[in-house]
PDB file of C-alpha atoms and ligand atoms in Angstrom:
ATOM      1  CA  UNK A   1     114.130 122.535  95.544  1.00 78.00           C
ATOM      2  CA  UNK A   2     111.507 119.910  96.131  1.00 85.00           C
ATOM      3  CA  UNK A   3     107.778 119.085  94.766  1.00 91.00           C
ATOM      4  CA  UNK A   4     105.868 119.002  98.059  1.00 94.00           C
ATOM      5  CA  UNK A   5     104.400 116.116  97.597  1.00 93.00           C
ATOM      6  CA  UNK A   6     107.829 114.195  97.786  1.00 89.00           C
ATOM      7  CA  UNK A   7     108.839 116.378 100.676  1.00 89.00           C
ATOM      8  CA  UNK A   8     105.855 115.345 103.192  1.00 91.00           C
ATOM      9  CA  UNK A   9     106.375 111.644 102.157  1.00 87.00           C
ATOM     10  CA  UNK A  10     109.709 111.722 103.223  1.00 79.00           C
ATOM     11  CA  UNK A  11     108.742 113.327 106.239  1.00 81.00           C
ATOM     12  CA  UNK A  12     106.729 109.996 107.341  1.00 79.00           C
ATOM     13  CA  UNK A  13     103.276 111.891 107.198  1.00 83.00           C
ATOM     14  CA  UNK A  14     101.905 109.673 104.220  1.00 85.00           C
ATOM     15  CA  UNK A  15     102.808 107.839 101.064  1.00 87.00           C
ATOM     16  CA  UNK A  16     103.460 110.078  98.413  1.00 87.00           C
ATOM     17  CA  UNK A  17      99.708 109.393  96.746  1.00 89.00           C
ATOM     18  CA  UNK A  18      98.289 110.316 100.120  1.00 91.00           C
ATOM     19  CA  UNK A  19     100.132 113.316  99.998  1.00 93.00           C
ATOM     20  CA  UNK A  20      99.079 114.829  96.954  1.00 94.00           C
ATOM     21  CA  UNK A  21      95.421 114.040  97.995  1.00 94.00           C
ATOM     22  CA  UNK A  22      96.578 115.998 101.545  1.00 95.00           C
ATOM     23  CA  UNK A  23      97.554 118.988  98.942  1.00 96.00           C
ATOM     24  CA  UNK A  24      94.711 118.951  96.471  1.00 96.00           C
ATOM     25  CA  UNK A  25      92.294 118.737  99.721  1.00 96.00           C
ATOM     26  CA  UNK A  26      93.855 122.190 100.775  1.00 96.00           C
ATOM     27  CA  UNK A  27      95.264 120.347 104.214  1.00 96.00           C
ATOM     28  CA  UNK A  28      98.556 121.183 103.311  1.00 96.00           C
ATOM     29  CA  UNK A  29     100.592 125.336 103.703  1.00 96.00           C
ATOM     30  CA  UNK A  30     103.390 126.494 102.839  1.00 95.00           C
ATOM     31  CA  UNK A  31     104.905 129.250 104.712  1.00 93.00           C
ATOM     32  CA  UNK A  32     101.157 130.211 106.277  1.00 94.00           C
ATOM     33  CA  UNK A  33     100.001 129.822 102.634  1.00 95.00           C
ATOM     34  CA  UNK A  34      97.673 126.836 101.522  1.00 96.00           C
ATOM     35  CA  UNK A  35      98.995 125.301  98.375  1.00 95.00           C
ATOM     36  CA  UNK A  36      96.634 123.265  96.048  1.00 95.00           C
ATOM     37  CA  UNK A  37      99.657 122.938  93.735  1.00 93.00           C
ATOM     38  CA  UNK A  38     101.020 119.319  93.183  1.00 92.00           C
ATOM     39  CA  UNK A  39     103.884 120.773  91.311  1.00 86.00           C
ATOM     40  CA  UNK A  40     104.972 123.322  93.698  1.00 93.00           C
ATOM     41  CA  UNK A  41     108.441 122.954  94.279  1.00 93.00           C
ATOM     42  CA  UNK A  42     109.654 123.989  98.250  1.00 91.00           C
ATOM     43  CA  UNK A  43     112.930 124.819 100.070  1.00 82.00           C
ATOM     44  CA  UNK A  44     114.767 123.296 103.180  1.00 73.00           C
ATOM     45  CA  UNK A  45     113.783 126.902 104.643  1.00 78.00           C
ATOM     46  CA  UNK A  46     110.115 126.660 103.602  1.00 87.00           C
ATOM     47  CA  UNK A  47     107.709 125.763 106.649  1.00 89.00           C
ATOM     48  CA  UNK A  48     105.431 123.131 105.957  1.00 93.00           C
ATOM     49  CA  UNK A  49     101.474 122.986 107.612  1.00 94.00           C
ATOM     50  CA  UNK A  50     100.014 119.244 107.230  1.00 95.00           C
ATOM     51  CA  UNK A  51      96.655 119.418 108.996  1.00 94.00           C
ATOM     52  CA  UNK A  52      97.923 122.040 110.815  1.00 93.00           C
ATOM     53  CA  UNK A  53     101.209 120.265 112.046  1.00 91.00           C
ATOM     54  CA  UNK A  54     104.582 121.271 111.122  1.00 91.00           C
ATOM     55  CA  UNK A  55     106.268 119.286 109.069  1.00 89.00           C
ATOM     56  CA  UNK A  56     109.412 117.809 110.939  1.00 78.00           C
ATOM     57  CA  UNK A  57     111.796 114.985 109.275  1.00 71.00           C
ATOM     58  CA  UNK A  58     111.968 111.693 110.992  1.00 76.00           C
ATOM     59  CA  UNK A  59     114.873 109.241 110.484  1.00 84.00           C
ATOM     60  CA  UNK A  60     113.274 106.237 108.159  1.00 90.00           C
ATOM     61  CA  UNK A  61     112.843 103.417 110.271  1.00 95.00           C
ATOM     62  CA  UNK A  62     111.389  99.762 108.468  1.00 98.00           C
ATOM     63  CA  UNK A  63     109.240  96.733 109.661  1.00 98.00           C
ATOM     64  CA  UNK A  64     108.834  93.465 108.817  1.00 98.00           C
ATOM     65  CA  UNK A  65     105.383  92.528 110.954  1.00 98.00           C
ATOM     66  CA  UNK A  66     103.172  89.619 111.232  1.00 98.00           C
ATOM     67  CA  UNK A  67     100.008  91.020 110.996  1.00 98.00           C
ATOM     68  CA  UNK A  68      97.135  88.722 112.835  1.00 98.00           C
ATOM     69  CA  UNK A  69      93.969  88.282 111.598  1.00 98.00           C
ATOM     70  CA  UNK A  70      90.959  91.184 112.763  1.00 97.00           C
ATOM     71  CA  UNK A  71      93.488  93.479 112.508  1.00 98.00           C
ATOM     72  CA  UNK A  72      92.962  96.603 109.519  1.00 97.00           C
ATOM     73  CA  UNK A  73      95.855  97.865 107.991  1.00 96.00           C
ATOM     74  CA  UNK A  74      95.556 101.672 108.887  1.00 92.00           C
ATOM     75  CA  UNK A  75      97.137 103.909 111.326  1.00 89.00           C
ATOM     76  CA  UNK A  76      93.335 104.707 113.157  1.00 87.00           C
ATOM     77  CA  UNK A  77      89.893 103.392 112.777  1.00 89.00           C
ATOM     78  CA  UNK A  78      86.670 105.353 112.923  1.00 89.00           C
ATOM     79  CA  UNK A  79      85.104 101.938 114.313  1.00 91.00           C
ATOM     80  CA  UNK A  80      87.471 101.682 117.210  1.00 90.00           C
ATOM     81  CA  UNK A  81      88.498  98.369 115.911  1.00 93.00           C
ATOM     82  CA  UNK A  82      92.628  96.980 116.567  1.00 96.00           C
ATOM     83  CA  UNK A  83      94.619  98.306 113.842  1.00 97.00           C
ATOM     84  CA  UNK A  84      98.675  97.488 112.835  1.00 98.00           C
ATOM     85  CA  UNK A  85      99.921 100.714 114.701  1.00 97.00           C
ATOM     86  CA  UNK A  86      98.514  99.505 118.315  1.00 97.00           C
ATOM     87  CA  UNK A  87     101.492  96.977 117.947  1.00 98.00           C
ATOM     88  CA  UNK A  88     104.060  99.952 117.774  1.00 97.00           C
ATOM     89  CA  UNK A  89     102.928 101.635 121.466  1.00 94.00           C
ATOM     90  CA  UNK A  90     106.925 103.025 122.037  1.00 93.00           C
ATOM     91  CA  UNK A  91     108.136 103.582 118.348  1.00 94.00           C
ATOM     92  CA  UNK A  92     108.033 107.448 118.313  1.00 86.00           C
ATOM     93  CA  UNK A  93     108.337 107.241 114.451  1.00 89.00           C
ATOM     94  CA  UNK A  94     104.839 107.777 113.164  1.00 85.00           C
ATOM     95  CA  UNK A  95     104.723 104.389 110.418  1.00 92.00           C
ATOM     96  CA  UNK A  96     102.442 103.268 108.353  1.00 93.00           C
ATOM     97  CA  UNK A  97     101.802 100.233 106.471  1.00 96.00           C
ATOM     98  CA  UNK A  98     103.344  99.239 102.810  1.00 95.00           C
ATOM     99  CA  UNK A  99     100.397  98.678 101.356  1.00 93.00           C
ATOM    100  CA  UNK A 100      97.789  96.315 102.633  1.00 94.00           C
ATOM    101  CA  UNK A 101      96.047  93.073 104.086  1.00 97.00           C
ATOM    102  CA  UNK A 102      92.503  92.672 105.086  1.00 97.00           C
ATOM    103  CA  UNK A 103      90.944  93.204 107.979  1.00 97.00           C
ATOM    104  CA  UNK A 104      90.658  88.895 108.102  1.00 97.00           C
ATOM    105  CA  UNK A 105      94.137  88.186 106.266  1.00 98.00           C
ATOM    106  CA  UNK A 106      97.015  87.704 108.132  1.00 98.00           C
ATOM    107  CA  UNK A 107     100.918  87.947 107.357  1.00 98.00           C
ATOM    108  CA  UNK A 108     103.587  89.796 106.288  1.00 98.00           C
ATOM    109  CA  UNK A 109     103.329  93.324 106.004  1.00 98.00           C
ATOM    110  CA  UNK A 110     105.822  95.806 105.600  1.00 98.00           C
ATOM    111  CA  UNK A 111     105.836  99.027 107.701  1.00 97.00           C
ATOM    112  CA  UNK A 112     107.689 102.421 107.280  1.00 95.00           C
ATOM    113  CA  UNK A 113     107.571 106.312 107.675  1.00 89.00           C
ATOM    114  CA  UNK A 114     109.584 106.534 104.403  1.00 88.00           C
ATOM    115  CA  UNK A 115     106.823 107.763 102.073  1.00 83.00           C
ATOM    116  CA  UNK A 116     109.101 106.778  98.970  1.00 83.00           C
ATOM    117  CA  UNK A 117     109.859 103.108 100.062  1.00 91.00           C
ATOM    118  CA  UNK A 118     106.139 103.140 100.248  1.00 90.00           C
ATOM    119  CA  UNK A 119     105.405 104.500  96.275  1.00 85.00           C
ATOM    120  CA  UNK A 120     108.048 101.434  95.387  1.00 88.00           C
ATOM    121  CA  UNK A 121     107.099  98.917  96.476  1.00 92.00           C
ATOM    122  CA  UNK A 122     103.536  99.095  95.882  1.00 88.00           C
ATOM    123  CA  UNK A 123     103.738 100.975  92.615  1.00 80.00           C
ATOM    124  CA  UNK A 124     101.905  98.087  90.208  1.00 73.00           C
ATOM    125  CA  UNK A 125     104.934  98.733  87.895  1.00 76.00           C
ATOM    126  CA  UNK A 126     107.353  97.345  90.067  1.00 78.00           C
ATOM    127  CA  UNK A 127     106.312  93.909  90.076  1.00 84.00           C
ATOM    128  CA  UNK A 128     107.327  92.408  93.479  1.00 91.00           C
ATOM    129  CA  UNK A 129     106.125  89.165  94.252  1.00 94.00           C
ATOM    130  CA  UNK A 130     104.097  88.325  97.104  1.00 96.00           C
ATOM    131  CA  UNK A 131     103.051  84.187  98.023  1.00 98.00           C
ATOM    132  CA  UNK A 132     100.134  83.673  99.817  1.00 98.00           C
ATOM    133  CA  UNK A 133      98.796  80.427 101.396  1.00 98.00           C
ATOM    134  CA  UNK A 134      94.923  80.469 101.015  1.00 98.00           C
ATOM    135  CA  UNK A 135      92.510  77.901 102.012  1.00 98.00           C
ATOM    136  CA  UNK A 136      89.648  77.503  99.597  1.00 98.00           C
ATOM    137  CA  UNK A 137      85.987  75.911  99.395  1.00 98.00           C
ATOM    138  CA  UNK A 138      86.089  73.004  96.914  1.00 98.00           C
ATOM    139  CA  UNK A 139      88.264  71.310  95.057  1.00 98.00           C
ATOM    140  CA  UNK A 140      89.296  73.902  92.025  1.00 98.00           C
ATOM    141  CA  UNK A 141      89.745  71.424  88.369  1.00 97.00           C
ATOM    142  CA  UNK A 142      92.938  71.929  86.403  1.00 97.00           C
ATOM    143  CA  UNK A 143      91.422  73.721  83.993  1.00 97.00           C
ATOM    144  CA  UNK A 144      90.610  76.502  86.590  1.00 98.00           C
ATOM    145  CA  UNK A 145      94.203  76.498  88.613  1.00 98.00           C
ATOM    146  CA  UNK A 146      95.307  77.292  84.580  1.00 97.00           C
ATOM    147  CA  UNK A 147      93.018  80.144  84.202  1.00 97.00           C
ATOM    148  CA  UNK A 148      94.282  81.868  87.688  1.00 97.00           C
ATOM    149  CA  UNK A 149      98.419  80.850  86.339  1.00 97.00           C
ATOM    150  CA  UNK A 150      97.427  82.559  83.090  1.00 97.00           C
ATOM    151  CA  UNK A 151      95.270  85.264  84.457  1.00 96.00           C
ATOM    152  CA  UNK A 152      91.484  86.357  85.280  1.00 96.00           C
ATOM    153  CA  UNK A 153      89.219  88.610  84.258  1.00 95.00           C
ATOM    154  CA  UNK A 154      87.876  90.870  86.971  1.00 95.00           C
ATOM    155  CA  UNK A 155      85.424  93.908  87.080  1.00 95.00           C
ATOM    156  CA  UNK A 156      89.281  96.087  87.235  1.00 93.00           C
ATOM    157  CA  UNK A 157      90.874  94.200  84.440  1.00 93.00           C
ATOM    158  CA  UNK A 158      92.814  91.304  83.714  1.00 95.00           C
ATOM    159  CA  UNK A 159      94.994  89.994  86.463  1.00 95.00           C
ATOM    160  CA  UNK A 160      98.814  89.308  85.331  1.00 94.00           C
ATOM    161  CA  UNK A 161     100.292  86.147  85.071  1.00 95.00           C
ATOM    162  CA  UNK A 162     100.694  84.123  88.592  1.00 96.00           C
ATOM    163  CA  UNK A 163     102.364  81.222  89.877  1.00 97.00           C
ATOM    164  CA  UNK A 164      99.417  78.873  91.653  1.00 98.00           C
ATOM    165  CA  UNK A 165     100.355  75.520  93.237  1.00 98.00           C
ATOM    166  CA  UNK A 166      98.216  73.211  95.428  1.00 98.00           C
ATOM    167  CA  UNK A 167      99.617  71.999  98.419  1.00 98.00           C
ATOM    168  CA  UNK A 168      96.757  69.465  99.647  1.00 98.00           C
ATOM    169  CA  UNK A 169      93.545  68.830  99.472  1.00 97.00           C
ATOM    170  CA  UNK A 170      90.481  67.340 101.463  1.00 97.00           C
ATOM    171  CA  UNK A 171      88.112  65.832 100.339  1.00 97.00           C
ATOM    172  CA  UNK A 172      85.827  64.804 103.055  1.00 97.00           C
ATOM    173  CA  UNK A 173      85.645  69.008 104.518  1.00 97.00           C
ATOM    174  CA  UNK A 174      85.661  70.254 100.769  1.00 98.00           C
ATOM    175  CA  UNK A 175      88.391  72.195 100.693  1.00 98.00           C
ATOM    176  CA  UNK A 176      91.633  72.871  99.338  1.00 98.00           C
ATOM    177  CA  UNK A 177      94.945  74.870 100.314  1.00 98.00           C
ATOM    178  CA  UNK A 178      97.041  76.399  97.510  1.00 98.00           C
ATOM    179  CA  UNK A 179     100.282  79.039  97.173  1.00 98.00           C
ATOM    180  CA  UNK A 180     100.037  81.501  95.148  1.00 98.00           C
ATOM    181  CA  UNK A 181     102.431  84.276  93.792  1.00 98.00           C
ATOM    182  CA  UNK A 182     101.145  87.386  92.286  1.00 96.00           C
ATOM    183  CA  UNK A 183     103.135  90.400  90.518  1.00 92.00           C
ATOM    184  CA  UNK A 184     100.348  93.386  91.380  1.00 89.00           C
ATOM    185  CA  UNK A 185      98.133  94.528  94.068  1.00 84.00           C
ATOM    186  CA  UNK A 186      94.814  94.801  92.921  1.00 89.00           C
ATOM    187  CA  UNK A 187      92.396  95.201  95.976  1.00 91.00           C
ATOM    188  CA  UNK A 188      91.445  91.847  97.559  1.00 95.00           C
ATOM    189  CA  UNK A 189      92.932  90.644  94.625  1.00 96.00           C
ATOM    190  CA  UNK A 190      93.586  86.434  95.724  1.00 98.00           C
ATOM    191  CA  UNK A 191      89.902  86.657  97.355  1.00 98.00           C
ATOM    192  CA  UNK A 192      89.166  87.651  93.692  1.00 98.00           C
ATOM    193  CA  UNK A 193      90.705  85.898  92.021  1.00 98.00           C
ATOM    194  CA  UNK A 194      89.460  82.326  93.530  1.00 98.00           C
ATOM    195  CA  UNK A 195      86.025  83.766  94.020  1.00 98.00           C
ATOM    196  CA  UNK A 196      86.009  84.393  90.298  1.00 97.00           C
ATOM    197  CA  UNK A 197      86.623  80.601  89.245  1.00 97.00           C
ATOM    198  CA  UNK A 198      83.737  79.682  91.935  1.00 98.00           C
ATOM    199  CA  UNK A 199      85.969  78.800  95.097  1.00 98.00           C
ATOM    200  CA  UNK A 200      85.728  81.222  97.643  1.00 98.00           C
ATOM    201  CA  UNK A 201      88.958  81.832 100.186  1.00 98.00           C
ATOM    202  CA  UNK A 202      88.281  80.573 103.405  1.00 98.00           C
ATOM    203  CA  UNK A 203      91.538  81.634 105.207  1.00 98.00           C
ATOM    204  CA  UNK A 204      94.526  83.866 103.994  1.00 98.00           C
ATOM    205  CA  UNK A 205      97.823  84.372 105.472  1.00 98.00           C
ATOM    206  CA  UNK A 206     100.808  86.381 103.102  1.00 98.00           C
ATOM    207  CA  UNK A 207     103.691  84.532 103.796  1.00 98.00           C
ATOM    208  CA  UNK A 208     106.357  86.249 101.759  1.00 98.00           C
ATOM    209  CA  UNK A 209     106.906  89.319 100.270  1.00 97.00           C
ATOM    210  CA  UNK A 210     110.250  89.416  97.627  1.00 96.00           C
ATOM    211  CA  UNK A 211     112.535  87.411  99.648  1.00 97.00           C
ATOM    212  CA  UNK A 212     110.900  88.143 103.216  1.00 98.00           C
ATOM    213  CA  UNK A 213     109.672  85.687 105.287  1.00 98.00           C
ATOM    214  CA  UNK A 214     108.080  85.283 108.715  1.00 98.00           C
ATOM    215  CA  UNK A 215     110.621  83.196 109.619  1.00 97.00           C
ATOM    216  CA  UNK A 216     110.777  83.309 113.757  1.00 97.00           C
ATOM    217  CA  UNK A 217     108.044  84.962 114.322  1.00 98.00           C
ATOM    218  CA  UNK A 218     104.719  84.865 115.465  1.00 98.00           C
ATOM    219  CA  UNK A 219     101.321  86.937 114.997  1.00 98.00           C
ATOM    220  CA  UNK A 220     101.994  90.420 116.166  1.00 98.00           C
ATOM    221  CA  UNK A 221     105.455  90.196 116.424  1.00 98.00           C
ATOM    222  CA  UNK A 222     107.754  92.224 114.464  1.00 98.00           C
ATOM    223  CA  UNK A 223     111.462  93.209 113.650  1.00 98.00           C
ATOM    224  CA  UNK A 224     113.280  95.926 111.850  1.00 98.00           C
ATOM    225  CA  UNK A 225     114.381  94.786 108.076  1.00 98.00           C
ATOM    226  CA  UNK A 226     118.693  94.833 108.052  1.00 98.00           C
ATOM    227  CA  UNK A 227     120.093  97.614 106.415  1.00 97.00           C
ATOM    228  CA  UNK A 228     121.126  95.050 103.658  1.00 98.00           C
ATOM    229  CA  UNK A 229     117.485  94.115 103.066  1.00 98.00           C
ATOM    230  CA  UNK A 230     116.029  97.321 102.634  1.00 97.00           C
ATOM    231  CA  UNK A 231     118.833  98.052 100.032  1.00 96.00           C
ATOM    232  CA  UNK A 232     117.894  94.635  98.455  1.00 96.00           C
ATOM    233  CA  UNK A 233     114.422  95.825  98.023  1.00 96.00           C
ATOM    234  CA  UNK A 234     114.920  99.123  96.330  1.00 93.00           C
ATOM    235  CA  UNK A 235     117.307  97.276  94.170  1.00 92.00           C
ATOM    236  CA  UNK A 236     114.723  94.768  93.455  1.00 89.00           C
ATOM    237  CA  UNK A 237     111.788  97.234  92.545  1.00 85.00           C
ATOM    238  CA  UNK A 238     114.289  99.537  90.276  1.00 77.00           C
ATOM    239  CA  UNK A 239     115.246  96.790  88.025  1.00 70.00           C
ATOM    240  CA  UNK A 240     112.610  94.690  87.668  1.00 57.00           C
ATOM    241  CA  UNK A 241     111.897  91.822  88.818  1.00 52.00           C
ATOM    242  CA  UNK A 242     111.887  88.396  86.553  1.00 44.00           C
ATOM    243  CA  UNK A 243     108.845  86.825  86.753  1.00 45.00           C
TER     244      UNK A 243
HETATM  245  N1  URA B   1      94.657  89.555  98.380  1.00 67.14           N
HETATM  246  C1  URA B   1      93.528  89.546  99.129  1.00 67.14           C
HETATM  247  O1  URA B   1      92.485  89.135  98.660  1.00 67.14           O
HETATM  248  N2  URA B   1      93.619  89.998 100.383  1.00 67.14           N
HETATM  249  C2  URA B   1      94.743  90.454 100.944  1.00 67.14           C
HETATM  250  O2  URA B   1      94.734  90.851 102.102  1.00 67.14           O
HETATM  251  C3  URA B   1      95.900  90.458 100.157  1.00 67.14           C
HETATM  252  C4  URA B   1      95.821  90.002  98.873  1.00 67.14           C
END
């Protein structure tokens, strides 16, 4: 026996937070029955209703991909607007992204049907880093690139300890173009961060997410993370990561 909500993650439909709101929303039966439940526990045997589908098990299949800029990271957009699943036009696996990147960031983002990947590595407690490379207005002073290393305060809470170099600077256009490695995924959390110490981010790109990088690709491109690495990552997020 399964909870439900783990069940219909690892069925590629959602991540397992999405599921539970599915449940509680009364999308979800259970042998013609709608459950409301989080806890319920189902069988192999049991038929399971999402929406209206049934419920059928996918192999898990996992994406590195370099997501270009004006592109949101969602499987469909009210709007109309490009989103990271036009890129996947012949995968029949129905993926979803790991998280992620604004609608003007661009980079590496993970994508998966595996529901459970999904809850670890983007669980805060997990801690896996992620380095961005983010042009800012301005020149920030020492004093500020400390206050982002040691952490922020921001309408959510503090932000955790990061590791912030600049990489150059220019003085005559005003700007400035630092990594930075954070721990946690607060929402639009470097955008917050710099806009917090008075530098707003002019461009964003992730470039690395644990030990993934873009390495050989391009925007839009994509390639299927080695057995090895997606091993590497669930070891990663089950014992911690040192910061
Ligand atoms: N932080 C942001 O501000 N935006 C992103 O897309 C990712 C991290």
């Amino acid at each position: 026996m399964e909870r439900l909500q783990k069940v219909i993650a690892q069925a590629g439909v959602a991540s397992r937070r999405k599921a539970e709101e599915l449940i509680t929303s009364g999308k979800v039966k259970v042998n013609g029955q709608v459950v409301l439940e989080l806890g319920t526990k189902v069988k192999p045997s049991d038929e399971i209703e999402v929406n209206g589908i049934p419920l059928e098990k996918e192999e898990p299949v996992y994406f590195l991909f370099y997501k270009p800029r004006g592109v949101i990271s969602s499987v469909k957009d009210d709007k109309g607007r490009k989103v990271v699943t036009d890129f996947f036009p012949e995968l029949k696996e129905r993926i979803f992204p790991v998280g992620r990147l604004d609608y003007d960031t661009s980079g590496l983002l993970l994508m998966t049907n595996d529901g459970e990947f999904t809850n670890q590595m983007t669980h805060p407690r997990y801690h896996i880093p992620k380095t961005y490379i983010a042009k800012v207005k301005g020149i920030p002073s020492k004093t500020q690139i400390i206050q982002l290393q040691k952490g922020i305060k921001l309408e959510d809470g503090m932000t955790a300890p990061a590791k912030v170099k600049m990489l150059s600077l220019d003085k005559r256009k005003n700007s400035s173009i630092f990594e930075l490695t954070i721990y946690e995924g607060k929402n639009r959390q470097v955008r917050r961060m710099f806009e917090a110490i008075g530098h707003p981010v002019l461009k964003l790109k992730r470039e690395r997410f644990a030990f993934l990088t873009l390495d050989g690709l391009s925007p839009g491109d994509s390639r299927e993370l080695t057995p090895h690495e997606v091993k590497q990552l669930r070891h990663l997020s089950q014992n911690g990561n040192q910061r």
